[in-house]
Tab-separated table of C-alpha atoms and ligand atoms in Angstrom:
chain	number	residue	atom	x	y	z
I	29	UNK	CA	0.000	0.000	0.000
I	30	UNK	CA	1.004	3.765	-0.562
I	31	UNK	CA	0.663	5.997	2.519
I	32	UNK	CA	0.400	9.952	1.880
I	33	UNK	CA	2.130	11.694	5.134
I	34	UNK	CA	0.957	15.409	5.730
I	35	UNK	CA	2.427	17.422	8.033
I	36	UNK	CA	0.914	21.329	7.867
I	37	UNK	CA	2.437	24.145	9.434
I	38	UNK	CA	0.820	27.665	9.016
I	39	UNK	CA	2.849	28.281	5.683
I	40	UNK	CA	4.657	25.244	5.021
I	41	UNK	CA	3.675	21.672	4.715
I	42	UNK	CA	5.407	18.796	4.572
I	43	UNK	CA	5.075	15.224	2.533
I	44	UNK	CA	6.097	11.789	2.323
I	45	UNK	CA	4.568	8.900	-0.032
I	46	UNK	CA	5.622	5.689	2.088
I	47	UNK	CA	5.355	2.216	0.400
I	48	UNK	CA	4.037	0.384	3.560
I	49	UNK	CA	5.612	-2.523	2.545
I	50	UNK	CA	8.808	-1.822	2.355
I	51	UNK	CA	8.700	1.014	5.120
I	52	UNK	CA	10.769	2.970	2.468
I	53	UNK	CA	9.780	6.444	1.092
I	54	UNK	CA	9.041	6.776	-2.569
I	55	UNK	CA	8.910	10.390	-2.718
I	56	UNK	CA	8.968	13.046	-0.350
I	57	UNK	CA	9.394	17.211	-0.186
I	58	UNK	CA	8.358	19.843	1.270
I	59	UNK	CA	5.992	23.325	-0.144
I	60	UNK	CA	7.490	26.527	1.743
I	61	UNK	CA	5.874	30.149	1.496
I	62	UNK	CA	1.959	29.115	1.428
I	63	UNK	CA	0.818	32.444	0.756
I	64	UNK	CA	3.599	34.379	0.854
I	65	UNK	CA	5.443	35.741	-2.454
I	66	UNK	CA	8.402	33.218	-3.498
I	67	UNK	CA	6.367	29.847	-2.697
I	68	UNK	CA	8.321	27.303	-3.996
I	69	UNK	CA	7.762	22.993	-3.979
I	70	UNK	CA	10.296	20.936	-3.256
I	71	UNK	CA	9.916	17.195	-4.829
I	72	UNK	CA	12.263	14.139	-4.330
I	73	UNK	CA	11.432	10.792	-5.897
I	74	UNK	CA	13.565	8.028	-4.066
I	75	UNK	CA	17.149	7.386	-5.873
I	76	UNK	CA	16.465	10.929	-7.378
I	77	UNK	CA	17.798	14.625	-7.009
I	78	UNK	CA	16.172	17.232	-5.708
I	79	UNK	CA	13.644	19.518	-8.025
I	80	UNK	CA	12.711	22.757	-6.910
I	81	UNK	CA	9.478	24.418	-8.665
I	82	UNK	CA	8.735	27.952	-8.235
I	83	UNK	CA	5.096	28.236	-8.051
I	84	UNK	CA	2.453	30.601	-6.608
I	85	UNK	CA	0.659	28.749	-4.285
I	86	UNK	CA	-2.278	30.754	-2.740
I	87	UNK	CA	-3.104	28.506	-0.098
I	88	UNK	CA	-2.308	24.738	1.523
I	89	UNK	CA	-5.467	23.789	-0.856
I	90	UNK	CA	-2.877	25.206	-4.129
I	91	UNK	CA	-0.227	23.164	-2.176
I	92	UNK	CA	-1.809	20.015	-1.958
I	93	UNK	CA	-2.462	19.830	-5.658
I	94	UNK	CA	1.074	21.042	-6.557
I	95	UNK	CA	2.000	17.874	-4.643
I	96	UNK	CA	-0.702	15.800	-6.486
I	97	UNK	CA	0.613	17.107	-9.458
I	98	UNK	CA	4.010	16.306	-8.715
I	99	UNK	CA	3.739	12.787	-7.592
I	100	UNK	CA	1.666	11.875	-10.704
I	101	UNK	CA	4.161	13.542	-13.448
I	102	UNK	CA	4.251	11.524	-16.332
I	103	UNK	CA	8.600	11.883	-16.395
I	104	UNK	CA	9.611	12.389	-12.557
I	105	UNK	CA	6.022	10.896	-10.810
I	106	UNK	CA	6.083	7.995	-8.245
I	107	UNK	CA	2.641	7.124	-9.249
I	108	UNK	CA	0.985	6.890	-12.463
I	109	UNK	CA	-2.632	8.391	-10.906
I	110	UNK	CA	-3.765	9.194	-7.577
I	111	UNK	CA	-5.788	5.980	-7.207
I	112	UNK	CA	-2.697	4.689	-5.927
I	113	UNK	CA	-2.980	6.527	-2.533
I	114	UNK	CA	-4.349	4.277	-0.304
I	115	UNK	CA	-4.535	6.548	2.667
I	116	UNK	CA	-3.372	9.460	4.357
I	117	UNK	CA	-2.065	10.055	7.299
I	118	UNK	CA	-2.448	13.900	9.406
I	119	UNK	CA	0.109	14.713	11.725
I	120	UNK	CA	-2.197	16.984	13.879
I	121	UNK	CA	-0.395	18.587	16.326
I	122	UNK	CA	-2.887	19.098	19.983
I	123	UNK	CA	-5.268	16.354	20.758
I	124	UNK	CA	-5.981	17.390	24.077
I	125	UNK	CA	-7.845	14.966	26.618
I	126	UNK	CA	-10.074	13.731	23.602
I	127	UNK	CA	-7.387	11.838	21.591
I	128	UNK	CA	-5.515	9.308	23.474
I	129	UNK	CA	-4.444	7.542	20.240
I	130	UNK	CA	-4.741	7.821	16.462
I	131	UNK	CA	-8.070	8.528	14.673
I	132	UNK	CA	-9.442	7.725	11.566
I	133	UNK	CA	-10.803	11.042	10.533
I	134	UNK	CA	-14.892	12.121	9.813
I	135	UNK	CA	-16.385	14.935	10.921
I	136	UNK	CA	-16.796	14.239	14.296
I	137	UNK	CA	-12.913	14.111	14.336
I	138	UNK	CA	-12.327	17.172	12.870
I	139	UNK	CA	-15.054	18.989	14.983
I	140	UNK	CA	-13.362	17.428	18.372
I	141	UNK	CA	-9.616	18.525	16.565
I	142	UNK	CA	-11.129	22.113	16.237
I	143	UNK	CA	-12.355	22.167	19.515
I	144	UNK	CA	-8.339	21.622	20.783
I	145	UNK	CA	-7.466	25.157	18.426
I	146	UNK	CA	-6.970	26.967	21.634
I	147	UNK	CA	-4.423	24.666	23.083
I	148	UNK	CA	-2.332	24.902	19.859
I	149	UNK	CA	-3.670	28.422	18.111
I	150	UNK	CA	-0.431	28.395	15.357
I	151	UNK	CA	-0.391	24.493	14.828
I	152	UNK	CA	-4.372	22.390	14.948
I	153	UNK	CA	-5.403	25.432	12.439
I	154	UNK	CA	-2.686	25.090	9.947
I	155	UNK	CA	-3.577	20.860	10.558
I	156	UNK	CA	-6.819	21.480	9.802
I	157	UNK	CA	-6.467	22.874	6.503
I	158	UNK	CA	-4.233	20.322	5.305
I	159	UNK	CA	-6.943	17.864	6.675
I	160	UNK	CA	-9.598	20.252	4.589
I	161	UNK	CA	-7.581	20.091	1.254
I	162	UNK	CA	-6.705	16.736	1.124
I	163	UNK	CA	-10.598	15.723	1.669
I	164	UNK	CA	-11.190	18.299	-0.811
I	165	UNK	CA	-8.750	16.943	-3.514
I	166	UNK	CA	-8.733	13.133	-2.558
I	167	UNK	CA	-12.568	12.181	-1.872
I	168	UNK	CA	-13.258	8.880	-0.425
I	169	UNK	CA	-9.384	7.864	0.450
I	170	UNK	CA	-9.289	7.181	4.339
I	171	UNK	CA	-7.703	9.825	6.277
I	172	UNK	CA	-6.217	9.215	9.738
I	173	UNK	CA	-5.325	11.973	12.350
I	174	UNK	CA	-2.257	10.878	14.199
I	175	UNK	CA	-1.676	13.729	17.406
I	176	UNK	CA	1.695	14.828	19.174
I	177	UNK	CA	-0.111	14.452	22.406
I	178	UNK	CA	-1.490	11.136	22.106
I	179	UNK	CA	1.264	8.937	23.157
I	180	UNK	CA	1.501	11.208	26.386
I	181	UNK	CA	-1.917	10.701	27.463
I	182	UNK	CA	-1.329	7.820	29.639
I	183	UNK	CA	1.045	10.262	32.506
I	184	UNK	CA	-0.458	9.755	35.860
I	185	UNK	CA	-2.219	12.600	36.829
I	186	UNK	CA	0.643	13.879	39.760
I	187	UNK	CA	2.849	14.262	36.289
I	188	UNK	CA	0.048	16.568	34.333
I	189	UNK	CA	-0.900	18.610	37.147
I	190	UNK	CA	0.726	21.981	37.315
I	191	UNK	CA	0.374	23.694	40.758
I	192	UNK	CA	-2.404	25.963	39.995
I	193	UNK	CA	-5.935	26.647	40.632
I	194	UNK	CA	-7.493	23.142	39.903
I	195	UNK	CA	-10.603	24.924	38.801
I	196	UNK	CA	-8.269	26.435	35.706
I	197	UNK	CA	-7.660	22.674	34.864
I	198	UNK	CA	-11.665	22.086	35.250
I	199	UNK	CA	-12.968	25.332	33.165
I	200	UNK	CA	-9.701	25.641	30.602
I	201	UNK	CA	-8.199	22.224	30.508
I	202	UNK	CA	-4.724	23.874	31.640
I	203	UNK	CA	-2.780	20.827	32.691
I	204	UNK	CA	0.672	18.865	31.012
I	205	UNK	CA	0.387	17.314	26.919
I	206	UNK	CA	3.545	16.899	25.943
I	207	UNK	CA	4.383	16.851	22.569
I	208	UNK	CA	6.988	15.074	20.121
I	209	UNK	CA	4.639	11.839	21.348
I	210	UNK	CA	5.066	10.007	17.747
I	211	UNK	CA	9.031	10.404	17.884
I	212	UNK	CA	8.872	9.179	21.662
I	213	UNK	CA	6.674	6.194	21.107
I	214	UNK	CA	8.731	5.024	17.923
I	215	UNK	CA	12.022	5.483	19.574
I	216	UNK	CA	11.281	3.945	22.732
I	217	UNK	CA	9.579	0.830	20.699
I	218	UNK	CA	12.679	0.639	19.016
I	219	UNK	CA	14.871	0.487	21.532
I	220	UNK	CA	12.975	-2.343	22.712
I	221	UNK	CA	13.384	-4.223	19.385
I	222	UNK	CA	17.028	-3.162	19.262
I	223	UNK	CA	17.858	-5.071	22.828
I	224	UNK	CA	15.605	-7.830	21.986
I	225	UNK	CA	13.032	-7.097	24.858
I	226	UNK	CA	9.746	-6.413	24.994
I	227	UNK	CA	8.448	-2.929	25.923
I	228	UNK	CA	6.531	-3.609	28.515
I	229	UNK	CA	9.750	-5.191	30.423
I	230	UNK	CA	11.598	-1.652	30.193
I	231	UNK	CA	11.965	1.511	31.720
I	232	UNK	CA	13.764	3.924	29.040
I	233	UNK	CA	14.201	7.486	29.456
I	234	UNK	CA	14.126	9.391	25.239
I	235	UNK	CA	15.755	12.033	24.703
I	236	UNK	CA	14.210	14.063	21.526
I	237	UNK	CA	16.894	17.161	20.733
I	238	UNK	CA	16.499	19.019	17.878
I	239	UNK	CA	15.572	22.613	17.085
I	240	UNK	CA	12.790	21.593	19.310
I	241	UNK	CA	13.586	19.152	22.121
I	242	UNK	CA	12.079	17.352	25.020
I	243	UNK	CA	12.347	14.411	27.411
I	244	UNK	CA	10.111	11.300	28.169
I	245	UNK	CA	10.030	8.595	30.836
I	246	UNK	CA	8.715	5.239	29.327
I	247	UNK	CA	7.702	2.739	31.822
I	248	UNK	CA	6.790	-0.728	29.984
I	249	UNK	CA	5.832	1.033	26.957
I	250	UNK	CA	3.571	3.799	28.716
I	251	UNK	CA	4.595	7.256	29.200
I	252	UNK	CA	4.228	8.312	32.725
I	253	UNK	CA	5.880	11.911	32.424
I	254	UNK	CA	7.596	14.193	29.387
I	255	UNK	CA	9.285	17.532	29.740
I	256	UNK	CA	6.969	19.747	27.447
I	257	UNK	CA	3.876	21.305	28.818
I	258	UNK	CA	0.459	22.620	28.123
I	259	UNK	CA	2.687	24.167	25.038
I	260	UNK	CA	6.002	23.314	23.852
I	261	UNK	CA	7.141	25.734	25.649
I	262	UNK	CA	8.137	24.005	28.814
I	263	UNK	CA	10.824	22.025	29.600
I	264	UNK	CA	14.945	21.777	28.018
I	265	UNK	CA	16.779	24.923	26.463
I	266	UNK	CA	15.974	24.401	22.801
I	267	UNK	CA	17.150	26.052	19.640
I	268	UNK	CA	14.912	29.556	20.211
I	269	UNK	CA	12.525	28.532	23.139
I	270	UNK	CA	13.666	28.879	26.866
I	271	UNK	CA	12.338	26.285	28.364
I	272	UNK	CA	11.887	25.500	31.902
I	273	UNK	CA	11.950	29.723	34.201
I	274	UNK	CA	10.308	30.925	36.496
I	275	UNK	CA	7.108	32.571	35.937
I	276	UNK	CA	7.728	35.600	37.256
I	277	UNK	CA	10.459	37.069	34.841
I	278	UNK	CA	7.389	37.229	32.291
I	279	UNK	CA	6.241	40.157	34.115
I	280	UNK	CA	10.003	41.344	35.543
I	281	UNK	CA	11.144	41.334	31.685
I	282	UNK	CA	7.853	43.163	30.579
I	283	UNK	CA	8.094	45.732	32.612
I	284	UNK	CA	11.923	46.282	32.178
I	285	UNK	CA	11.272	46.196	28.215
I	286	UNK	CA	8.280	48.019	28.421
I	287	UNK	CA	6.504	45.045	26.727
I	288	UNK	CA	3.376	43.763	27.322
I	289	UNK	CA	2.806	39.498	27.746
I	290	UNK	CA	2.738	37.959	23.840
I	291	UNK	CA	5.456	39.861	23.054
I	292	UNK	CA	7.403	38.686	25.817
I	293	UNK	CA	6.281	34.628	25.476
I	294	UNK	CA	7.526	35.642	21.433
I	295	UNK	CA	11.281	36.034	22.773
I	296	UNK	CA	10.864	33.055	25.038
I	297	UNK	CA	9.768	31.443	21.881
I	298	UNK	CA	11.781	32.159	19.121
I	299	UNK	CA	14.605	34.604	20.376
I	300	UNK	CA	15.633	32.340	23.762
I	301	UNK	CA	17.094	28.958	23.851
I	302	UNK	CA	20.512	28.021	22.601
I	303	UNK	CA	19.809	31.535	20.549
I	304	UNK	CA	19.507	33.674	22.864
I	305	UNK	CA	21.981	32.307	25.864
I	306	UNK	CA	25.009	32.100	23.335
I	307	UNK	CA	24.489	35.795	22.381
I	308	UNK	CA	22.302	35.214	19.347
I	309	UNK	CA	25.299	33.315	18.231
I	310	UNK	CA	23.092	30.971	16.264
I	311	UNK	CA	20.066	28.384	16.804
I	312	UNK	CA	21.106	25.862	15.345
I	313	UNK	CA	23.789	23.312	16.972
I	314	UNK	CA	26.436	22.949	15.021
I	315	UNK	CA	27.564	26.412	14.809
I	316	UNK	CA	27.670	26.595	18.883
I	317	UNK	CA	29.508	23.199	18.469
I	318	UNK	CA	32.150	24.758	16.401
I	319	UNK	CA	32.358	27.688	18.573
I	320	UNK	CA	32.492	25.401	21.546
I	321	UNK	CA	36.031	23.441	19.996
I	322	UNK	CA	37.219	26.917	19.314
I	323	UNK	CA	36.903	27.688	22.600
I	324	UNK	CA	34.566	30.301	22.537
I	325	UNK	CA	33.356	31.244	26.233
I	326	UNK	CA	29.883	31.985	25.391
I	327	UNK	CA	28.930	28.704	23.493
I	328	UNK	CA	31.128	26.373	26.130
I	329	UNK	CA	28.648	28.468	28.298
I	330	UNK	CA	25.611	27.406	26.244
I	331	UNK	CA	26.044	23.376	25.661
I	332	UNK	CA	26.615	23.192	29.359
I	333	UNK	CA	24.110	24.925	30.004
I	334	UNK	CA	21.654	22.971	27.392
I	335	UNK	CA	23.416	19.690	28.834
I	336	UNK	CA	22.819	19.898	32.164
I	337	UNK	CA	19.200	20.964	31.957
I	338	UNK	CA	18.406	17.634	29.840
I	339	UNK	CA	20.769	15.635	32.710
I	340	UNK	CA	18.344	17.238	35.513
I	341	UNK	CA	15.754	15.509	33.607
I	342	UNK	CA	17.093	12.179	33.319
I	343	UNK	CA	17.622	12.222	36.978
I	344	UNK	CA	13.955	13.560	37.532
I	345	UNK	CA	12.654	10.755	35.126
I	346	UNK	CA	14.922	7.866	36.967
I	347	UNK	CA	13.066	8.986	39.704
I	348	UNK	CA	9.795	8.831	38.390
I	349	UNK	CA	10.411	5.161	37.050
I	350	UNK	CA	12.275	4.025	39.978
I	351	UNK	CA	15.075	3.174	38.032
I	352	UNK	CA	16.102	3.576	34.148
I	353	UNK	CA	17.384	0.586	32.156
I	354	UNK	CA	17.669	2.600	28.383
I	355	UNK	CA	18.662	6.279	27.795
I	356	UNK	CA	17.986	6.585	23.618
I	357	UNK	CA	19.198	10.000	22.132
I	358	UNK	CA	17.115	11.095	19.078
I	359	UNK	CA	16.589	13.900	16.537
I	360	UNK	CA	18.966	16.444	14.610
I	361	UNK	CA	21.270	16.724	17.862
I	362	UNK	CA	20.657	13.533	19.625
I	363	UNK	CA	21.062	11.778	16.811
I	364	UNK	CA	24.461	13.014	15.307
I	365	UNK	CA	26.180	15.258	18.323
I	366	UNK	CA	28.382	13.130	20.128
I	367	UNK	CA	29.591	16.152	22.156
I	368	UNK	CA	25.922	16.863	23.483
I	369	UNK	CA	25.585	13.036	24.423
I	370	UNK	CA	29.186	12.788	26.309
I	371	UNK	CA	28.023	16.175	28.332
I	372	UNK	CA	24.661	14.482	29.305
I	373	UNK	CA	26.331	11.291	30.129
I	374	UNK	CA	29.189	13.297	32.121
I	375	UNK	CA	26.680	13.623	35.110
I	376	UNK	CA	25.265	9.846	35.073
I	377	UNK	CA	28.176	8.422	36.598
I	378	UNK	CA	26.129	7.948	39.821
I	379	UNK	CA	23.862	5.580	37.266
I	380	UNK	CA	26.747	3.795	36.434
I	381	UNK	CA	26.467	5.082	33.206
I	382	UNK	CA	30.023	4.470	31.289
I	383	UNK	CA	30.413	5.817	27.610
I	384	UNK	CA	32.340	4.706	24.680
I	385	UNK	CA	33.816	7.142	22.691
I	386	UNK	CA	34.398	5.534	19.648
I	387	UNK	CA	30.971	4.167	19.745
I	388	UNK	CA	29.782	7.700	20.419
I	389	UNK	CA	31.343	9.050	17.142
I	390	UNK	CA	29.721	7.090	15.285
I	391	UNK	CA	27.038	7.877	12.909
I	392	UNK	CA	24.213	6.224	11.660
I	393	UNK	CA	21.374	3.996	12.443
I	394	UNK	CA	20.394	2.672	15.905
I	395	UNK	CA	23.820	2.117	18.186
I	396	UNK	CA	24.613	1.468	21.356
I	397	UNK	CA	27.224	4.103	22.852
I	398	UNK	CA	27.823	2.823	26.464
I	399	UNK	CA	30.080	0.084	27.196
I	400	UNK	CA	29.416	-3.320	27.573
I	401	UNK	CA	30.096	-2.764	31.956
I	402	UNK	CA	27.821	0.455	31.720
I	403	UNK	CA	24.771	-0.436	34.406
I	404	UNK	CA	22.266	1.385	31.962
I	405	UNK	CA	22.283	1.129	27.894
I	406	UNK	CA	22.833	4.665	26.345
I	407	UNK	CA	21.940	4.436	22.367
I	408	UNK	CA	21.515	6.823	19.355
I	409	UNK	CA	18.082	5.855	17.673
I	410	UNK	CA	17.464	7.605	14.309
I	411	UNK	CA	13.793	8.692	14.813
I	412	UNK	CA	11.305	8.463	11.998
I	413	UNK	CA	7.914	10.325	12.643
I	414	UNK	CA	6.807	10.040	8.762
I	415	UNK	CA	7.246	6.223	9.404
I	416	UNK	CA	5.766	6.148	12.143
I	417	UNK	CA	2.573	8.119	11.128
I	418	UNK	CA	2.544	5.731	8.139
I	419	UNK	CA	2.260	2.440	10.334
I	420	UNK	CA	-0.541	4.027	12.539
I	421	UNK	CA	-2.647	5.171	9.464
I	422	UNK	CA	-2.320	1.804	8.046
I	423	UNK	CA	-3.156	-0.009	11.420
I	424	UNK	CA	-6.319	1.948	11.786
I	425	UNK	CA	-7.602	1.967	8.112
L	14	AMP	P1	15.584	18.620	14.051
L	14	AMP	O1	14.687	19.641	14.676
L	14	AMP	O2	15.421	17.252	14.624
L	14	AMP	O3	15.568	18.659	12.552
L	14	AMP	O4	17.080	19.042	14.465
L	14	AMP	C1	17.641	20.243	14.047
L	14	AMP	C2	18.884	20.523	14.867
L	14	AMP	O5	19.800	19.416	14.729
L	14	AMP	C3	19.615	21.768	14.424
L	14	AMP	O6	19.908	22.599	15.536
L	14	AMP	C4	20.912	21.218	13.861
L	14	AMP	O7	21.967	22.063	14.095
L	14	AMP	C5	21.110	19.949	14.648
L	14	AMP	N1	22.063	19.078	13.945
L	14	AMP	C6	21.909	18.540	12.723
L	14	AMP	N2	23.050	17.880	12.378
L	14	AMP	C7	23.916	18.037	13.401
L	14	AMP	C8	25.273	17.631	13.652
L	14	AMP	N3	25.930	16.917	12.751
L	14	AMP	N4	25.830	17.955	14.837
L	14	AMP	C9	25.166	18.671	15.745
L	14	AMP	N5	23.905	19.121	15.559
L	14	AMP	C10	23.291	18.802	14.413
């Protein structure tokens, strides 16, 4: 079977065409400027280069049928008609309380996904649409919605609670999501498969870093706590967003700045993080890792910094499990910065955590980076979330 993969933001969308058989994409890109001057399609059939089309696209309904379009080209195509689609699969950002797994979508779906909007205002709208064009352009091929949230549902509720007026959780559903829940359900099923156990016989702790980052505790294949909040907002030092502060610099910096509260929660979104704490050196990782081996104060400052906080957690989620028995790094960083892992690790000694470093150079698929003595398993997992939404959408249709 062929498996569409959407993934809408509020002027980009994203696109995979999975064989499900193979697990292997057949063509996958990306549209960029939806509505904006300059939009542009980017289309990749597998084996192939790159092709870039510049192409006004109006709205994610013009983008959808660009991609059509593109995947049924008579020369560069990886289908000969759209017949071929078998399904689609949503990545829909906020489920709330309502989704605790993947849903095959109708309209009840996509009323109950509206009704989440105002826990995810830039994201379930943008989600939407995509869900809208595709049903507009593709009538009668299933459609599943698979949320961020979902795999986080299962916390206990002394992990979702924030220490607030309960009747704010009762009248506006303010309370712990989570988010990255696809990456942190494949990864931690994989790292089951990888040591030959079953999931339900481990407690592993998944690191997601990447321009976005956050922590999860999986205890026999549940999660019972994640570092991201009632946004994504909470939680490790990222590439632009803070993180974990206290609440009341919102109102110290506001009044210092002379700015009032969305403009302040706009730095602490897109000009904090590894951004803003190296000096607005750079968000993204490998320049602070250059700087850091050039020994540059400011971004030695920074990866410590961003290190530690994701160590905290670890301990924090060891706790919550009552012991650990698989640490998995994932994402952009996780996945390829041995220099962020061996700072993590540096504090786990007390685990008995004991690295390799030629293991940890490596680069790759799934590896193990601890040594054979090391009390707990410390891996690199390469995380897939197009896969992954691809296996749900064909499990439910
Ligand atoms: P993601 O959000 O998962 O796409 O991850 C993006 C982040 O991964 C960016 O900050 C990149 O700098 C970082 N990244 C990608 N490749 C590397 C690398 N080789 N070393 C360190 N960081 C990397």
């Amino acid at each position: 079977m062929k498996i569409l993969v959407i993934n809408c933001g509020s002027s980009s969308l994203k696109y995979q065409l999975i064989d499900s058989e193979t697990e292997q994409w057949v063509a996958k890109g990306l549209c960029e400027r939806i509505g904006i001057d300059g939009s542009q399609l980017v289309y990749q059939l597998a084996g192939g280069e790159k092709e870039i089309t510049v192409s006004p696209m109006a709205n994610h309904t013009d983008a959808i049928r660009l991609v059509l379009a593109a995947l049924t080209n008579d020369k560069t195509g990886a289908i000969k008609s759209l017949s071929e689609i078998d399904a689609v699969g949503h990545r829909v950002v906020h489920g709330g309380e309502k989704f605790t797994t993947s849903a095959v979508i109708n309209d009840d779906v996509i009323e109950a996904i509206r009704e989440c909007n105002d826990l995810a205002p830039l994201h379930n709208p943008a989600n939407l649409i995509g869900i809208d064009a595709c049903r507009e352009l593709m009538p009668g091929v299933p459609m599943v919605a698979v949320f961020d949230t979902a795999f986080h549902q299962t916390m206990p509720q002394e992990a979702y609670m924030y220490g607030i007026p309960y009747s704010y959780y009762e009248n506006y559903k303010i309370r712990r999501y989570g988010f990255h829940g696809t990456s942190h359900s494949f990864v931690s099923k994989k790292v089951a498969e990888d040591l030959g156990k079953k999931p339900e016989d481990l407690k592993v702790i998944v690191c997601h870093l990447g321009n976005g980052a956050s922590v999860s505790a999986v205890k026999y294949g549940k999660c019972v706590d994640t570092s991201m909040g009632l946004t994504p907002l909470e939680g490790l030092i990222m590439g632009t967003r803070s993180g974990d502060l206290d609440p009341a610099i919102i109102e110290f910096i506001a009044q210092k700045e002379n700015k009032n509260v969305s403009e302040v929660l706009n730095i602490l979104n897109k000009k904090s993080g590894v951004y803003g704490l190296s000096g607005n050196m750079s968000s993204d990782f490998r320049d602070i890792e250059n700087a850091y081996f050039a020994g540059d104060e400011m971004a030695i400052m920074t990866m410590k910094t961003f290190a530690y906080r994701v160590a905290k957690y670890v301990g924090a989620y060891t706790a919550a499990m009552n012991g650990v028995d698989a640490i998995a790094f994932t994402a952009g960083v996780g996945e390829n910065g041995p220099l962020v892992r061996s700072l993590v690790c540096s504090y786990l000694g007390y685990l008995g955590i004991e690295l390799d470093d030629e293991q940890n150079n490596k680069r790759g698929d799934d590896t193990v980076i601890s040594t054979p003595d090391s009390k707990v398993t410390v891996m690199f997992v390469p995380t897939n979330e197009e896969l992954a939404i691809a296996r749900e959408t064909l499990a439910l249709i």
